[in-house]
Structures are given as C-alpha cells and as structure tokens.
Amino acid sequence: QVQLVESGGGLVQPGGSLRLSCAASGFTFSAHALNWVRQAPGKGLEWVSGIGSGGFTTYADSVKGRFTVSRDNTRNTLYLQMNSLKPEDTAIYYCQMADHTGQGTQVTVSS
C-alpha cells in the first residue's frame, strides 16, 4: 500500500533553515506529482508546493523564493528545503500523492 513518511522537522530560530524529507513506497514514485501541504495551529490545510513527474515546480506565494521542492526518483524521496524561515511557517508539514497523505512532521519557528 501507499506509504508516505515525512521527517526533518524541528525547532528553528527565525531566519534559519530546515530540510524536510518524504520517503515514499507502494507506488511508482517517478510517475506521480507530489505536493507539500501544511497545517498551522488552529487553521486548515494550506498547499505549500508541488512538483510534477517531470520536475516542474510550483509554490504558494507565501513561500516563493524561500522554499525549494525537489525529488530524487532513485531514492523515492521528496524534499522541501526551507530557508529564511518565519514564525508564520510554524505548522505540521505533510507530503501528499493523489489522495494519500503522510503522518506529518512538526516545524516550529521561534526564538
């Protein structure tokens, strides 16, 4: 079955960086578009970034220029490099493939 396992979250100061990973299994990774979404405390899910099977990337305006999504089809892994982090980036970050979502990883940006 489809499994998506996120990792790499943590506590970071404003202006810092983190790299999230999403290890995928149970489907043909290279053939599918993938997305990162997040949920801040008390708010709904927010789409963050996506990458197509061919590598085309898209970003929410709130993260454009600070976050970079990438994929390694040899490792079946999705990444999200997050730079210049802000307190408003605090959320649980999830990777998604079609209607499948991982368990999430917590990112907290605070001094």
CSV table of N, CA, C and O in Angstrom, one decimal:
chain,number,residue,atom,x,y,z
A,1,GLN,N,0.8,-1.2,0.0
A,1,GLN,CA,0.0,0.0,0.0
A,1,GLN,C,0.9,1.2,0.0
A,1,GLN,O,2.1,1.2,0.3
A,2,VAL,N,0.3,2.4,-0.3
A,2,VAL,CA,1.0,3.6,-0.4
A,2,VAL,C,1.4,4.0,1.0
A,2,VAL,O,0.6,4.0,1.9
A,3,GLN,N,2.7,4.4,1.1
A,3,GLN,CA,3.2,4.9,2.4
A,3,GLN,C,4.0,6.2,2.1
A,3,GLN,O,4.8,6.2,1.2
A,4,LEU,N,3.8,7.2,2.9
A,4,LEU,CA,4.5,8.5,2.8
A,4,LEU,C,4.9,8.8,4.2
A,4,LEU,O,4.1,8.9,5.1
A,5,VAL,N,6.2,8.9,4.4
A,5,VAL,CA,6.8,9.1,5.8
A,5,VAL,C,7.7,10.4,5.8
A,5,VAL,O,8.8,10.4,5.2
A,6,GLU,N,7.2,11.4,6.4
A,6,GLU,CA,7.9,12.7,6.5
A,6,GLU,C,8.9,12.7,7.7
A,6,GLU,O,8.7,12.0,8.7
A,7,SER,N,10.0,13.4,7.5
A,7,SER,CA,11.0,13.6,8.6
A,7,SER,C,11.7,14.9,8.3
A,7,SER,O,11.5,15.5,7.3
A,8,GLY,N,12.5,15.3,9.3
A,8,GLY,CA,13.3,16.5,9.2
A,8,GLY,C,12.8,17.7,9.9
A,8,GLY,O,13.4,18.8,9.9
A,9,GLY,N,11.6,17.7,10.5
A,9,GLY,CA,11.1,18.8,11.2
A,9,GLY,C,11.8,19.1,12.5
A,9,GLY,O,12.7,18.3,12.9
A,10,GLY,N,11.5,20.2,13.1
A,10,GLY,CA,12.1,20.5,14.4
A,10,GLY,C,11.9,22.0,14.8
A,10,GLY,O,11.1,22.7,14.2
A,11,LEU,N,12.7,22.4,15.8
A,11,LEU,CA,12.6,23.8,16.3
A,11,LEU,C,13.8,24.6,15.7
A,11,LEU,O,14.9,24.1,15.7
A,12,VAL,N,13.5,25.7,15.1
A,12,VAL,CA,14.5,26.5,14.4
A,12,VAL,C,14.2,28.0,14.7
A,12,VAL,O,13.0,28.4,14.9
A,13,GLN,N,15.2,28.8,14.8
A,13,GLN,CA,15.0,30.2,15.0
A,13,GLN,C,14.6,30.9,13.7
A,13,GLN,O,14.9,30.4,12.6
A,14,PRO,N,13.9,32.1,13.9
A,14,PRO,CA,13.6,32.8,12.6
A,14,PRO,C,14.8,33.1,11.8
A,14,PRO,O,15.9,33.4,12.4
A,15,GLY,N,14.7,33.0,10.5
A,15,GLY,CA,15.8,33.1,9.6
A,15,GLY,C,16.6,31.9,9.4
A,15,GLY,O,17.5,31.8,8.5
A,16,GLY,N,16.3,30.8,10.1
A,16,GLY,CA,17.0,29.6,9.9
A,16,GLY,C,16.5,28.7,8.8
A,16,GLY,O,15.6,29.1,8.0
A,17,SER,N,17.0,27.5,8.7
A,17,SER,CA,16.7,26.6,7.6
A,17,SER,C,16.4,25.2,8.1
A,17,SER,O,17.0,24.8,9.2
A,18,LEU,N,15.6,24.5,7.4
A,18,LEU,CA,15.4,23.1,7.6
A,18,LEU,C,15.2,22.4,6.3
A,18,LEU,O,14.7,23.1,5.3
A,19,ARG,N,15.5,21.1,6.2
A,19,ARG,CA,15.1,20.3,5.0
A,19,ARG,C,14.3,19.2,5.4
A,19,ARG,O,14.7,18.3,6.2
A,20,LEU,N,13.1,19.2,4.9
A,20,LEU,CA,12.1,18.1,5.1
A,20,LEU,C,12.3,17.0,4.0
A,20,LEU,O,12.6,17.3,2.9
A,21,SER,N,12.1,15.8,4.4
A,21,SER,CA,12.1,14.6,3.5
A,21,SER,C,10.8,13.9,3.6
A,21,SER,O,10.1,13.9,4.7
A,22,CYS,N,10.4,13.2,2.5
A,22,CYS,CA,9.3,12.4,2.5
A,22,CYS,C,9.6,11.1,1.7
A,22,CYS,O,9.8,11.1,0.5
A,23,ALA,N,9.8,10.0,2.5
A,23,ALA,CA,10.1,8.7,1.9
A,23,ALA,C,8.8,8.0,1.5
A,23,ALA,O,7.9,7.9,2.3
A,24,ALA,N,8.8,7.6,0.2
A,24,ALA,CA,7.6,7.1,-0.4
A,24,ALA,C,7.8,5.6,-0.8
A,24,ALA,O,8.9,5.2,-1.2
A,25,SER,N,6.7,4.9,-0.7
A,25,SER,CA,6.7,3.5,-1.1
A,25,SER,C,5.3,3.0,-1.5
A,25,SER,O,4.3,3.7,-1.2
A,26,GLY,N,5.2,1.9,-2.2
A,26,GLY,CA,3.9,1.4,-2.6
A,26,GLY,C,3.3,1.9,-3.9
A,26,GLY,O,2.1,1.5,-4.2
A,27,PHE,N,4.0,2.7,-4.6
A,27,PHE,CA,3.5,3.2,-5.9
A,27,PHE,C,4.7,3.5,-6.8
A,27,PHE,O,5.9,3.6,-6.3
A,28,THR,N,4.5,3.8,-8.0
A,28,THR,CA,5.6,4.2,-9.0
A,28,THR,C,5.9,5.6,-8.8
A,28,THR,O,5.2,6.5,-9.3
A,29,PHE,N,6.9,5.9,-7.9
A,29,PHE,CA,7.2,7.2,-7.5
A,29,PHE,C,7.4,8.2,-8.6
A,29,PHE,O,6.8,9.3,-8.7
A,30,SER,N,8.2,7.8,-9.6
A,30,SER,CA,8.6,8.7,-10.7
A,30,SER,C,7.4,9.1,-11.5
A,30,SER,O,7.5,10.1,-12.3
A,31,ALA,N,6.3,8.4,-11.5
A,31,ALA,CA,5.2,8.7,-12.4
A,31,ALA,C,4.2,9.7,-11.8
A,31,ALA,O,3.2,10.0,-12.5
A,32,HIS,N,4.4,10.1,-10.6
A,32,HIS,CA,3.3,10.9,-9.9
A,32,HIS,C,3.8,12.3,-9.5
A,32,HIS,O,5.0,12.4,-9.0
A,33,ALA,N,2.9,13.2,-9.6
A,33,ALA,CA,3.1,14.5,-9.0
A,33,ALA,C,3.0,14.4,-7.5
A,33,ALA,O,2.2,13.5,-7.0
A,34,LEU,N,3.7,15.3,-6.8
A,34,LEU,CA,3.7,15.2,-5.3
A,34,LEU,C,3.6,16.6,-4.8
A,34,LEU,O,4.0,17.6,-5.5
A,35,ASN,N,3.0,16.8,-3.6
A,35,ASN,CA,2.8,18.1,-3.0
A,35,ASN,C,3.2,18.1,-1.6
A,35,ASN,O,3.2,17.1,-0.9
A,36,TRP,N,3.6,19.3,-1.1
A,36,TRP,CA,3.7,19.6,0.3
A,36,TRP,C,2.5,20.5,0.7
A,36,TRP,O,2.2,21.5,0.0
A,37,VAL,N,1.9,20.1,1.8
A,37,VAL,CA,0.9,21.0,2.4
A,37,VAL,C,1.2,21.1,3.9
A,37,VAL,O,2.0,20.4,4.4
A,38,ARG,N,0.6,22.1,4.5
A,38,ARG,CA,0.9,22.3,5.9
A,38,ARG,C,-0.4,22.8,6.7
A,38,ARG,O,-1.3,23.3,6.1
A,39,GLN,N,-0.4,22.6,8.0
A,39,GLN,CA,-1.5,23.0,8.8
A,39,GLN,C,-0.9,23.7,10.0
A,39,GLN,O,-0.3,23.0,10.9
A,40,ALA,N,-1.2,25.0,10.1
A,40,ALA,CA,-0.8,25.7,11.3
A,40,ALA,C,-1.8,25.5,12.4
A,40,ALA,O,-2.9,25.1,12.2
A,41,PRO,N,-1.4,25.8,13.6
A,41,PRO,CA,-2.3,25.6,14.8
A,41,PRO,C,-3.6,26.4,14.6
A,41,PRO,O,-3.6,27.6,14.3
A,42,GLY,N,-4.7,25.7,14.7
A,42,GLY,CA,-6.0,26.3,14.6
A,42,GLY,C,-6.4,26.7,13.2
A,42,GLY,O,-7.5,27.4,13.1
A,43,LYS,N,-5.7,26.3,12.2
A,43,LYS,CA,-6.0,26.6,10.8
A,43,LYS,C,-6.2,25.4,10.0
A,43,LYS,O,-5.9,24.3,10.4
A,44,GLY,N,-6.7,25.6,8.8
A,44,GLY,CA,-6.9,24.5,7.8
A,44,GLY,C,-5.7,24.2,7.1
A,44,GLY,O,-4.6,24.8,7.2
A,45,LEU,N,-5.8,23.1,6.2
A,45,LEU,CA,-4.6,22.8,5.4
A,45,LEU,C,-4.4,23.8,4.4
A,45,LEU,O,-5.3,24.4,3.7
A,46,GLU,N,-3.1,24.1,4.2
A,46,GLU,CA,-2.6,25.1,3.2
A,46,GLU,C,-1.6,24.4,2.2
A,46,GLU,O,-0.7,23.8,2.7
A,47,TRP,N,-1.9,24.5,0.9
A,47,TRP,CA,-1.0,24.0,0.0
A,47,TRP,C,0.3,24.8,0.0
A,47,TRP,O,0.2,26.1,0.0
A,48,VAL,N,1.5,24.2,-0.1
A,48,VAL,CA,2.7,24.9,0.0
A,48,VAL,C,3.5,24.8,-1.3
A,48,VAL,O,4.0,25.9,-1.8
A,49,SER,N,3.6,23.6,-1.9
A,49,SER,CA,4.4,23.5,-3.1
A,49,SER,C,4.1,22.2,-3.7
A,49,SER,O,3.6,21.2,-3.1
A,50,GLY,N,4.4,22.1,-5.0
A,50,GLY,CA,4.2,20.9,-5.8
A,50,GLY,C,5.3,20.6,-6.8
A,50,GLY,O,5.9,21.6,-7.2
A,51,ILE,N,5.4,19.4,-7.2
A,51,ILE,CA,6.4,19.0,-8.2
A,51,ILE,C,5.8,17.9,-9.1
A,51,ILE,O,5.3,16.9,-8.6
A,52,GLY,N,5.9,18.2,-10.4
A,52,GLY,CA,5.3,17.2,-11.3
A,52,GLY,C,6.2,16.0,-11.5
A,52,GLY,O,7.4,16.0,-11.1
A,53,SER,N,5.7,15.0,-12.2
A,53,SER,CA,6.5,13.9,-12.5
A,53,SER,C,7.8,14.2,-13.4
A,53,SER,O,8.8,13.6,-13.3
A,54,GLY,N,7.6,15.3,-14.2
A,54,GLY,CA,8.7,15.8,-15.0
A,54,GLY,C,9.6,16.8,-14.3
A,54,GLY,O,10.6,17.3,-14.9
A,55,GLY,N,9.3,17.1,-13.1
A,55,GLY,CA,10.1,18.1,-12.3
A,55,GLY,C,9.7,19.5,-12.3
A,55,GLY,O,10.3,20.3,-11.7
A,56,PHE,N,8.5,19.8,-12.9
A,56,PHE,CA,8.0,21.2,-12.9
A,56,PHE,C,7.6,21.5,-11.5
A,56,PHE,O,6.8,20.7,-10.9
A,57,THR,N,8.0,22.7,-11.0
A,57,THR,CA,7.7,23.0,-9.6
A,57,THR,C,6.8,24.3,-9.5
A,57,THR,O,6.8,25.1,-10.4
A,58,THR,N,6.0,24.3,-8.5
A,58,THR,CA,5.1,25.4,-8.2
A,58,THR,C,5.1,25.7,-6.7
A,58,THR,O,5.4,24.8,-5.9
A,59,TYR,N,4.8,27.0,-6.3
A,59,TYR,CA,4.9,27.4,-5.0
A,59,TYR,C,3.8,28.3,-4.6
A,59,TYR,O,3.3,29.1,-5.4
A,60,ALA,N,3.3,28.2,-3.3
A,60,ALA,CA,2.4,29.3,-2.8
A,60,ALA,C,3.2,30.6,-2.7
A,60,ALA,O,4.4,30.6,-2.5
A,61,ASP,N,2.5,31.7,-2.9
A,61,ASP,CA,3.1,33.0,-2.8
A,61,ASP,C,3.8,33.2,-1.5
A,61,ASP,O,4.9,33.9,-1.4
A,62,SER,N,3.3,32.6,-0.4
A,62,SER,CA,3.8,32.8,0.9
A,62,SER,C,5.2,32.2,1.1
A,62,SER,O,5.9,32.6,2.1
A,63,VAL,N,5.6,31.3,0.3
A,63,VAL,CA,6.9,30.6,0.4
A,63,VAL,C,7.8,30.8,-0.8
A,63,VAL,O,9.0,30.4,-0.8
A,64,LYS,N,7.3,31.4,-1.8
A,64,LYS,CA,8.1,31.6,-3.1
A,64,LYS,C,9.4,32.3,-2.8
A,64,LYS,O,9.3,33.4,-2.1
A,65,GLY,N,10.5,31.8,-3.3
A,65,GLY,CA,11.8,32.5,-3.1
A,65,GLY,C,12.5,32.0,-1.8
A,65,GLY,O,13.7,32.3,-1.6
A,66,ARG,N,11.8,31.3,-0.9
A,66,ARG,CA,12.4,30.8,0.3
A,66,ARG,C,12.4,29.3,0.4
A,66,ARG,O,13.3,28.7,1.0
A,67,PHE,N,11.4,28.6,-0.2
A,67,PHE,CA,11.4,27.2,-0.2
A,67,PHE,C,11.7,26.6,-1.6
A,67,PHE,O,11.4,27.2,-2.6
A,68,THR,N,12.3,25.4,-1.6
A,68,THR,CA,12.6,24.7,-2.8
A,68,THR,C,12.2,23.3,-2.7
A,68,THR,O,12.6,22.6,-1.8
A,69,VAL,N,11.3,22.9,-3.6
A,69,VAL,CA,10.9,21.5,-3.6
A,69,VAL,C,11.7,20.7,-4.6
A,69,VAL,O,12.1,21.3,-5.7
A,70,SER,N,12.1,19.5,-4.3
A,70,SER,CA,12.8,18.6,-5.2
A,70,SER,C,12.5,17.2,-5.0
A,70,SER,O,11.8,16.8,-4.0
A,71,ARG,N,12.9,16.3,-5.9
A,71,ARG,CA,12.6,14.9,-5.8
A,71,ARG,C,13.8,14.1,-6.3
A,71,ARG,O,14.5,14.5,-7.2
A,72,ASP,N,14.0,13.0,-5.7
A,72,ASP,CA,15.0,12.0,-6.1
A,72,ASP,C,14.3,10.7,-6.4
A,72,ASP,O,13.9,9.9,-5.5
A,73,ASN,N,14.1,10.5,-7.7
A,73,ASN,CA,13.4,9.3,-8.1
A,73,ASN,C,14.2,8.0,-7.9
A,73,ASN,O,13.6,6.9,-7.9
A,74,THR,N,15.5,8.1,-7.7
A,74,THR,CA,16.3,6.9,-7.4
A,74,THR,C,16.1,6.5,-6.0
A,74,THR,O,16.3,5.3,-5.7
A,75,ARG,N,15.7,7.4,-5.1
A,75,ARG,CA,15.6,7.1,-3.7
A,75,ARG,C,14.1,7.2,-3.3
A,75,ARG,O,13.8,7.0,-2.1
A,76,ASN,N,13.2,7.4,-4.3
A,76,ASN,CA,11.8,7.5,-4.0
A,76,ASN,C,11.5,8.5,-2.8
A,76,ASN,O,10.8,8.2,-1.9
A,77,THR,N,12.2,9.7,-2.9
A,77,THR,CA,12.1,10.6,-1.8
A,77,THR,C,11.8,12.0,-2.3
A,77,THR,O,12.4,12.5,-3.4
A,78,LEU,N,10.9,12.7,-1.6
A,78,LEU,CA,10.6,14.1,-1.9
A,78,LEU,C,11.2,15.0,-0.8
A,78,LEU,O,11.3,14.6,0.3
A,79,TYR,N,11.7,16.1,-1.3
A,79,TYR,CA,12.3,17.1,-0.3
A,79,TYR,C,11.6,18.4,-0.3
A,79,TYR,O,11.0,18.8,-1.3
A,80,LEU,N,11.8,19.1,0.8
A,80,LEU,CA,11.4,20.6,0.8
A,80,LEU,C,12.5,21.3,1.6
A,80,LEU,O,12.7,21.1,2.8
A,81,GLN,N,13.3,22.1,0.9
A,81,GLN,CA,14.3,22.9,1.5
A,81,GLN,C,13.7,24.2,1.9
A,81,GLN,O,13.1,24.9,1.0
A,82,MET,N,13.7,24.5,3.2
A,82,MET,CA,13.1,25.7,3.7
A,82,MET,C,14.1,26.7,4.3
A,82,MET,O,14.8,26.3,5.2
A,83,ASN,N,14.3,27.8,3.7
A,83,ASN,CA,15.2,28.8,4.1
A,83,ASN,C,14.5,30.1,4.6
A,83,ASN,O,13.3,30.3,4.3
A,84,SER,N,15.2,31.0,5.3
A,84,SER,CA,14.6,32.2,5.8
A,84,SER,C,13.3,32.0,6.5
A,84,SER,O,12.3,32.7,6.2
A,85,LEU,N,13.3,31.0,7.4
A,85,LEU,CA,12.0,30.6,8.0
A,85,LEU,C,11.5,31.8,8.9
A,85,LEU,O,12.2,32.5,9.5
A,86,LYS,N,10.2,31.8,8.9
A,86,LYS,CA,9.4,32.8,9.7
A,86,LYS,C,8.5,32.2,10.7
A,86,LYS,O,8.1,31.0,10.5
A,87,PRO,N,8.2,32.9,11.8
A,87,PRO,CA,7.3,32.3,12.8
A,87,PRO,C,6.0,31.8,12.1
A,87,PRO,O,5.4,30.8,12.6
A,88,GLU,N,5.5,32.5,11.1
A,88,GLU,CA,4.3,32.0,10.5
A,88,GLU,C,4.4,30.8,9.6
A,88,GLU,O,3.4,30.3,9.1
A,89,ASP,N,5.6,30.3,9.5
A,89,ASP,CA,5.8,29.0,8.8
A,89,ASP,C,5.6,27.8,9.8
A,89,ASP,O,5.6,26.6,9.4
A,90,THR,N,5.4,28.1,11.1
A,90,THR,CA,5.1,27.1,12.1
A,90,THR,C,3.9,26.3,11.7
A,90,THR,O,2.8,26.9,11.5
A,91,ALA,N,4.0,25.0,11.6
A,91,ALA,CA,2.9,24.1,11.1
A,91,ALA,C,3.4,22.7,11.2
A,91,ALA,O,4.6,22.4,11.3
A,92,ILE,N,2.4,21.8,11.0
A,92,ILE,CA,2.7,20.4,10.7
A,92,ILE,C,2.8,20.3,9.1
A,92,ILE,O,1.8,20.8,8.5
A,93,TYR,N,3.9,19.8,8.6
A,93,TYR,CA,4.0,19.7,7.2
A,93,TYR,C,3.8,18.2,6.7
A,93,TYR,O,4.3,17.3,7.3
A,94,TYR,N,3.0,18.1,5.7
A,94,TYR,CA,2.6,16.8,5.1
A,94,TYR,C,3.0,16.7,3.7
A,94,TYR,O,2.9,17.7,2.9
A,95,CYS,N,3.4,15.5,3.2
A,95,CYS,CA,3.5,15.3,1.8
A,95,CYS,C,2.3,14.5,1.3
A,95,CYS,O,1.7,13.7,2.1
A,96,GLN,N,1.9,14.8,0.1
A,96,GLN,CA,0.7,14.2,-0.5
A,96,GLN,C,1.0,13.6,-1.9
A,96,GLN,O,1.7,14.3,-2.7
A,97,MET,N,0.4,12.5,-2.2
A,97,MET,CA,0.4,11.9,-3.5
A,97,MET,C,-1.1,11.5,-3.8
A,97,MET,O,-1.6,10.7,-3.1
A,98,ALA,N,-1.7,12.2,-4.7
A,98,ALA,CA,-3.2,11.9,-5.0
A,98,ALA,C,-3.9,12.1,-3.7
A,98,ALA,O,-3.8,13.2,-3.1
A,99,ASP,N,-4.7,11.1,-3.3
A,99,ASP,CA,-5.5,11.3,-2.0
A,99,ASP,C,-4.8,10.6,-0.8
A,99,ASP,O,-5.4,10.3,0.2
A,100,HIS,N,-3.5,10.4,-0.9
A,100,HIS,CA,-2.7,9.9,0.2
A,100,HIS,C,-1.9,10.9,0.8
A,100,HIS,O,-1.2,11.8,0.1
A,101,THR,N,-1.9,10.9,2.2
A,101,THR,CA,-1.1,11.9,2.9
A,101,THR,C,-0.3,11.2,4.0
A,101,THR,O,-0.8,10.3,4.6
A,102,GLY,N,0.9,11.7,4.3
A,102,GLY,CA,1.7,11.1,5.3
A,102,GLY,C,1.2,11.5,6.7
A,102,GLY,O,0.2,12.2,6.9
A,103,GLN,N,2.0,11.2,7.7
A,103,GLN,CA,1.6,11.5,9.1
A,103,GLN,C,2.1,12.9,9.5
A,103,GLN,O,1.6,13.4,10.5
A,104,GLY,N,2.9,13.5,8.8
A,104,GLY,CA,3.4,14.9,9.0
A,104,GLY,C,4.6,14.9,9.9
A,104,GLY,O,5.0,14.0,10.6
A,105,THR,N,5.3,16.1,9.8
A,105,THR,CA,6.4,16.4,10.7
A,105,THR,C,6.2,17.9,11.1
A,105,THR,O,5.9,18.8,10.4
A,106,GLN,N,6.5,18.1,12.4
A,106,GLN,CA,6.3,19.4,13.0
A,106,GLN,C,7.4,20.3,12.8
A,106,GLN,O,8.6,20.0,13.0
A,107,VAL,N,7.1,21.5,12.3
A,107,VAL,CA,8.1,22.6,12.1
A,107,VAL,C,7.7,23.7,13.0
A,107,VAL,O,6.6,24.2,12.9
A,108,THR,N,8.6,24.1,13.9
A,108,THR,CA,8.3,25.3,14.8
A,108,THR,C,9.4,26.3,14.6
A,108,THR,O,10.6,26.0,14.8
A,109,VAL,N,9.0,27.5,14.3
A,109,VAL,CA,9.9,28.6,14.1
A,109,VAL,C,9.7,29.6,15.2
A,109,VAL,O,8.7,30.3,15.3
A,110,SER,N,10.7,29.7,16.1
A,110,SER,CA,10.6,30.5,17.3
A,110,SER,C,11.9,30.9,17.9
A,110,SER,O,12.9,30.1,17.8
A,111,SER,N,12.0,32.1,18.4
A,111,SER,CA,13.2,32.4,19.1
A,111,SER,C,13.1,32.1,20.6
A,111,SER,O,14.1,32.4,21.4
